[in-house]
Coordinates of C-alpha atoms in Angstrom, one line a residue:
M1 CA 21.8 14.2 -16.3
K2 CA 20.1 16.1 -19.1
R3 CA 18.1 19.1 -17.9
T4 CA 15.0 20.5 -19.6
R5 CA 14.9 24.2 -20.5
I6 CA 11.7 26.1 -20.0
T7 CA 11.5 29.7 -20.9
L8 CA 9.2 32.4 -19.4
A9 CA 8.1 33.2 -23.0
E10 CA 6.8 29.6 -23.4
L11 CA 5.2 29.7 -20.0
A12 CA 3.5 33.1 -20.6
S13 CA 2.2 32.3 -24.1
F14 CA -1.5 32.9 -24.6
D15 CA -2.2 29.3 -25.6
N16 CA -0.5 27.9 -22.5
L17 CA -2.2 30.3 -20.1
A18 CA -5.6 29.8 -21.8
L19 CA -5.3 26.0 -21.3
A20 CA -4.1 26.5 -17.8
A21 CA -7.1 28.8 -17.0
W22 CA -9.5 26.2 -18.4
K23 CA -7.9 23.5 -16.2
A24 CA -7.9 25.7 -13.1
A25 CA -11.6 26.6 -13.5
R26 CA -13.0 23.1 -13.9
G27 CA -15.7 22.7 -11.3
K28 CA -15.2 26.3 -10.0
R29 CA -16.8 28.5 -12.7
Q30 CA -19.4 29.9 -10.3
R31 CA -16.8 31.3 -7.8
P32 CA -16.6 35.1 -7.9
E33 CA -12.8 35.3 -8.5
V34 CA -13.1 32.8 -11.4
R35 CA -16.0 34.6 -12.9
R36 CA -14.1 37.9 -12.7
F37 CA -11.1 36.3 -14.5
F38 CA -13.2 35.0 -17.4
E39 CA -15.4 38.1 -17.7
H40 CA -12.3 39.9 -19.1
F41 CA -10.4 36.9 -20.2
D42 CA -8.0 38.4 -22.7
A43 CA -7.0 41.2 -20.2
S44 CA -6.7 38.7 -17.4
V45 CA -4.4 36.4 -19.4
A46 CA -2.4 39.4 -20.6
G47 CA -1.9 40.7 -17.1
L48 CA -0.8 37.3 -15.8
A49 CA 1.6 37.0 -18.7
A50 CA 3.1 40.4 -18.0
D51 CA 3.6 39.4 -14.3
I52 CA 5.3 36.2 -15.3
L53 CA 7.7 38.0 -17.7
S54 CA 8.5 40.8 -15.2
G55 CA 9.1 38.5 -12.3
A56 CA 6.1 39.8 -10.3
A57 CA 4.3 36.3 -10.3
P58 CA 3.2 34.6 -8.2
S59 CA 1.2 37.0 -6.0
G60 CA 1.5 34.7 -3.1
E61 CA -2.1 35.2 -1.9
Y62 CA -3.4 32.2 -0.1
R63 CA -6.7 31.5 1.7
S64 CA -6.2 29.2 4.7
F65 CA -8.7 26.9 6.3
L66 CA -8.7 23.7 8.5
I67 CA -10.0 20.3 7.5
H68 CA -10.4 17.1 9.5
D69 CA -9.8 14.1 7.2
P70 CA -9.3 12.3 9.6
K71 CA -6.7 14.4 11.3
K72 CA -6.5 18.2 11.4
R73 CA -4.7 19.8 8.4
L74 CA -4.1 23.4 7.5
I75 CA -4.9 23.9 3.8
H76 CA -3.6 26.9 1.8
A77 CA -5.6 27.6 -1.3
A78 CA -3.8 29.9 -3.8
C79 CA -5.7 32.8 -5.5
F80 CA -7.1 31.9 -8.9
A81 CA -4.3 33.7 -10.9
D82 CA -1.7 31.8 -9.0
R83 CA -3.6 28.5 -9.6
V84 CA -3.6 29.4 -13.3
L85 CA 0.2 30.0 -13.1
Q86 CA 0.7 26.6 -11.4
H87 CA -1.3 24.8 -14.1
A88 CA 0.7 26.6 -16.8
I89 CA 4.0 25.4 -15.2
L90 CA 2.7 21.9 -15.0
N91 CA 1.6 22.0 -18.7
L92 CA 5.3 22.3 -19.5
S93 CA 7.0 20.4 -16.7
E94 CA 4.7 17.5 -15.8
A95 CA 6.3 15.2 -18.4
V96 CA 9.7 16.0 -16.9
F97 CA 8.5 15.0 -13.4
E98 CA 6.9 11.9 -14.8
R99 CA 10.1 10.7 -16.6
S100 CA 12.1 11.1 -13.4
L101 CA 9.9 8.9 -11.2
V102 CA 10.2 5.1 -10.8
P103 CA 7.2 2.9 -11.8
T104 CA 6.4 2.0 -8.1
T105 CA 5.4 5.5 -6.9
Y106 CA 1.8 6.3 -7.6
A107 CA 0.8 9.8 -6.4
C108 CA 0.1 12.7 -8.9
R109 CA 0.7 10.5 -12.0
P110 CA -1.5 9.9 -15.0
G111 CA -2.9 6.4 -15.3
L112 CA -1.8 5.5 -11.7
G113 CA -3.2 6.9 -8.5
V114 CA -4.4 5.5 -5.2
H115 CA -6.4 2.5 -6.5
R116 CA -3.5 1.2 -8.5
A117 CA -1.2 1.6 -5.5
I118 CA -3.6 -0.4 -3.3
R119 CA -3.8 -3.2 -5.9
Q120 CA 0.0 -3.3 -6.2
V121 CA 0.3 -3.5 -2.4
Q122 CA -2.1 -6.5 -2.4
A123 CA -0.1 -8.2 -5.2
N124 CA 3.1 -7.7 -3.2
L125 CA 1.5 -9.1 -0.1
R126 CA 0.9 -12.3 -2.0
R127 CA 4.5 -12.6 -3.3
F128 CA 6.7 -11.7 -0.3
P129 CA 6.6 -12.7 3.4
W130 CA 7.5 -9.6 5.3
F131 CA 6.9 -5.9 5.0
A132 CA 7.5 -2.5 6.6
K133 CA 5.2 0.5 6.3
V134 CA 6.4 4.0 7.2
D135 CA 5.5 7.6 6.6
V136 CA 7.3 10.9 7.1
D137 CA 6.6 12.9 10.2
G138 CA 4.9 16.2 9.1
Y139 CA 5.9 15.7 5.5
F140 CA 4.8 18.9 3.7
P141 CA 5.8 21.3 6.5
S142 CA 9.2 19.5 6.8
I143 CA 10.4 19.8 3.2
D144 CA 13.6 21.8 3.1
H145 CA 13.6 24.6 0.6
A146 CA 17.3 24.6 -0.2
C147 CA 17.3 20.9 -0.8
L148 CA 14.1 21.0 -3.0
K149 CA 15.5 23.9 -5.1
A150 CA 18.7 22.0 -5.7
L151 CA 16.8 18.9 -6.8
L152 CA 14.7 21.1 -9.2
A153 CA 17.9 22.7 -10.6
R154 CA 19.1 19.2 -11.6
R155 CA 15.9 18.7 -13.7
F156 CA 15.4 22.1 -15.2
K157 CA 17.5 24.9 -16.6
G158 CA 16.9 28.5 -17.3
D159 CA 17.6 31.1 -14.6
D160 CA 14.3 32.9 -15.0
F161 CA 12.2 29.8 -14.7
L162 CA 14.2 28.4 -11.7
A163 CA 13.8 31.8 -10.0
L164 CA 10.0 31.6 -10.6
L165 CA 10.0 28.1 -9.0
D166 CA 12.0 29.5 -6.1
R167 CA 9.4 32.3 -5.5
I168 CA 6.6 29.7 -5.5
I169 CA 8.5 27.6 -3.0
D170 CA 9.2 30.6 -0.8
S171 CA 5.6 32.0 -1.0
C172 CA 4.1 30.1 1.9
P173 CA 6.6 28.6 4.3
A174 CA 5.6 26.6 7.4
A175 CA 8.8 27.8 9.1
P176 CA 11.9 29.7 7.8
G177 CA 13.3 27.8 4.9
K178 CA 10.9 24.9 5.2
G179 CA 7.5 23.7 4.2
L180 CA 5.1 23.6 1.2
P181 CA 1.4 24.6 1.3
I182 CA -0.9 21.6 1.3
G183 CA -3.5 22.1 -1.4
S184 CA -1.2 23.7 -4.0
L185 CA -0.8 21.9 -7.4
T186 CA 2.9 22.6 -7.6
S187 CA 3.3 21.4 -4.0
Q188 CA 2.0 18.0 -4.9
H189 CA 4.5 17.5 -7.7
F190 CA 7.4 19.0 -5.8
A191 CA 6.7 16.8 -2.8
N192 CA 6.3 13.7 -4.9
H193 CA 9.6 14.5 -6.6
Y194 CA 11.3 15.2 -3.3
L195 CA 11.2 11.5 -2.3
D196 CA 12.2 10.1 -5.6
G197 CA 15.7 9.5 -4.2
A198 CA 14.3 7.4 -1.4
D199 CA 12.5 5.3 -4.0
R200 CA 15.7 4.6 -5.8
F201 CA 17.5 3.9 -2.5
L202 CA 15.0 1.2 -1.6
L203 CA 14.7 -0.3 -5.1
G204 CA 18.5 -0.5 -5.3
H205 CA 18.9 -2.1 -1.9
P206 CA 19.8 -5.9 -2.1
L207 CA 17.5 -6.7 0.8
V208 CA 14.4 -5.1 -0.7
C209 CA 12.1 -7.4 -2.7
A210 CA 9.5 -4.8 -3.7
H211 CA 8.4 -1.2 -3.0
V212 CA 5.3 1.0 -3.2
R213 CA 5.0 4.7 -2.4
Y214 CA 2.1 7.0 -2.4
M215 CA 3.4 10.5 -1.6
D216 CA 5.1 9.9 1.8
D217 CA 3.4 6.6 2.6
I218 CA 6.1 4.0 1.9
V219 CA 6.0 0.2 2.0
W220 CA 8.7 -2.3 1.1
W221 CA 9.0 -6.0 1.4
G222 CA 11.7 -8.4 2.5
R223 CA 12.4 -12.0 3.1
D224 CA 12.4 -11.9 6.9
R225 CA 12.0 -9.5 9.8
G226 CA 15.7 -8.9 10.2
S227 CA 16.3 -7.7 6.7
V228 CA 13.3 -5.4 6.8
R229 CA 14.6 -3.9 10.1
Q230 CA 18.0 -3.4 8.6
V231 CA 16.6 -1.5 5.6
L232 CA 14.5 0.6 8.0
A233 CA 17.6 1.7 9.9
E234 CA 19.4 2.6 6.7
L235 CA 16.4 4.5 5.3
R236 CA 16.2 6.6 8.5
T237 CA 19.9 7.5 8.0
W238 CA 19.4 8.3 4.3
L239 CA 16.3 10.5 4.9
A240 CA 18.0 12.5 7.6
A241 CA 21.2 13.1 5.7
E242 CA 19.8 13.5 2.1
R243 CA 16.3 15.1 2.7
R244 CA 16.4 16.3 6.3
L245 CA 13.3 14.3 7.2
Q246 CA 12.3 12.0 10.0
L247 CA 9.9 9.1 10.1
K248 CA 7.0 8.8 12.4
E249 CA 7.2 6.4 15.3
T250 CA 4.1 4.6 14.1
I251 CA 6.1 2.1 12.0
V252 CA 4.4 -1.2 11.1
I253 CA 6.6 -4.3 10.5
N254 CA 4.6 -7.5 10.1
R255 CA 4.1 -10.7 8.1
S256 CA 2.3 -10.1 4.8
E257 CA -0.2 -12.8 5.6
R258 CA -1.7 -10.4 8.2
G259 CA -2.3 -7.6 5.8
L260 CA -1.9 -3.9 6.2
T261 CA -3.9 -0.7 6.0
Y262 CA -2.8 1.5 3.1
C263 CA -4.4 4.6 1.5
G264 CA -7.7 4.0 3.2
A265 CA -8.1 0.3 2.4
R266 CA -7.4 -2.8 4.5
C267 CA -5.3 -4.8 2.1
L268 CA -5.3 -8.6 2.6
R269 CA -3.9 -11.3 0.3
G270 CA -7.4 -12.4 -0.7
A271 CA -9.5 -9.2 -0.3
L272 CA -9.6 -5.4 -0.1
R273 CA -11.8 -4.2 2.8
L274 CA -13.1 -0.8 3.8
T275 CA -11.4 0.7 6.8
P276 CA -13.6 1.8 9.8
R277 CA -13.0 5.4 8.7
K278 CA -14.2 4.7 5.2
Q279 CA -17.2 2.9 6.6
R280 CA -18.0 5.9 8.8
R281 CA -17.7 8.3 5.9
F282 CA -20.0 6.1 3.8
R283 CA -22.7 6.2 6.5
Q284 CA -22.3 9.9 7.0
G285 CA -22.5 10.6 3.3
C286 CA -25.7 8.6 2.9
R287 CA -27.3 10.4 5.9
Q288 CA -26.3 13.8 4.7
W289 CA -27.7 13.4 1.2
E290 CA -30.9 11.9 2.6
A291 CA -31.3 14.7 5.1
A292 CA -30.9 17.3 2.3
W293 CA -33.5 15.6 0.2
L294 CA -36.0 15.3 3.1
A295 CA -35.5 19.0 3.8
G296 CA -36.4 19.8 0.2
Q297 CA -32.9 21.2 -0.5
I298 CA -32.3 18.8 -3.5
D299 CA -34.5 16.8 -5.8
E300 CA -34.5 13.0 -6.5
L301 CA -31.9 13.3 -9.3
A302 CA -29.4 15.2 -7.1
L303 CA -30.1 12.6 -4.4
Q304 CA -29.2 9.7 -6.7
Q305 CA -26.1 11.5 -7.9
G306 CA -25.1 12.0 -4.3
Y307 CA -25.6 8.3 -3.6
A308 CA -23.5 7.5 -6.6
A309 CA -20.6 9.7 -5.4
V310 CA -20.8 8.0 -1.9
H311 CA -20.8 4.5 -3.5
A312 CA -17.9 5.4 -5.9
A313 CA -15.5 5.7 -3.0
T314 CA -16.2 2.1 -2.0
L315 CA -16.2 0.3 -5.4
H316 CA -12.5 -0.5 -5.5
T317 CA -12.9 -2.7 -2.4
D318 CA -14.7 -5.9 -1.8
S319 CA -17.4 -4.2 0.0
A320 CA -20.7 -5.3 -1.6
S321 CA -21.6 -7.6 1.3
W322 CA -20.9 -4.9 3.8
R323 CA -23.0 -2.3 1.9
K324 CA -25.8 -4.8 1.6
R325 CA -25.8 -5.4 5.3
H326 CA -25.7 -1.7 6.0
L327 CA -28.7 -1.1 3.8
E328 CA -30.6 -3.9 5.7
L329 CA -29.8 -2.3 9.0
H330 CA -30.3 1.3 7.9
P331 CA -32.9 1.3 5.1
S332 CA -32.9 4.4 2.9
R333 CA -35.6 6.9 3.9
Y334 CA -36.0 7.7 0.2
I335 CA -37.3 4.1 -0.3
D336 CA -39.7 4.6 2.6
R337 CA -41.2 7.6 1.0

């Protein structure tokens, strides 16, 4: 396997770090740490470059907070300088990750993403009679550092660059030798790459007709229940031996004609529906924007922009009838005014 060499000099070049800073600052220019970085931009970039070349980066400073979407997750947000570093790494390495992935995995990839994954699931439901849907138990906290580092060393070369990746991996463990911080840019790509071997295992299996993966949410199709169960048993063994991972017990094996829920959509052969959670978030979003407008916190333009954002999350599904019925039952207070 041909490995790609990335040098610290390339990584720390002014052009690469300037591009990375622009990417990291998108939508965040008003935050104090971002403003401070850009107020003395040349000095900030030069300082980060010096840290990269000396082996002092990353700083490993994270801000932690909990979200509930829908389950509780601990998010670790890196400081701005470390986010710039991560974007700089991906400027040079994203194409390598992209080349290594199979076409049927959809997370963190240009031109693909969650909506394409959902459409492919629907297409496979129409073609094949049985499916199994699984996901990994505590995926990000369970990623084994030694295994991940070995996988990255098969894709990249350059001792200094690999040492930098090792420091990023070790900077925020969930347990000794395990775990990646949720919310980190490099974590997303490392975690996506970590299950590439599982994709190839499934696609190369004679009993698997088709496959879709979005991060650790995996679906495959087979000709009958028995073949799907057999693949499941073999996948469990492979994940434990090769990636030191376990599957959740909430495994779904069913006929394709009954559909499945995937990435927030209820996928059926003839339609894509909103899940109850997505319906609830739609209602909550409408109420929150209307309440802000009624309280005088936003103007009509901001209200319309808020409505557009709430609607955008539903437009990939066949939800027009549901949204119309919702508006009939819960008329907008903006219209009433």
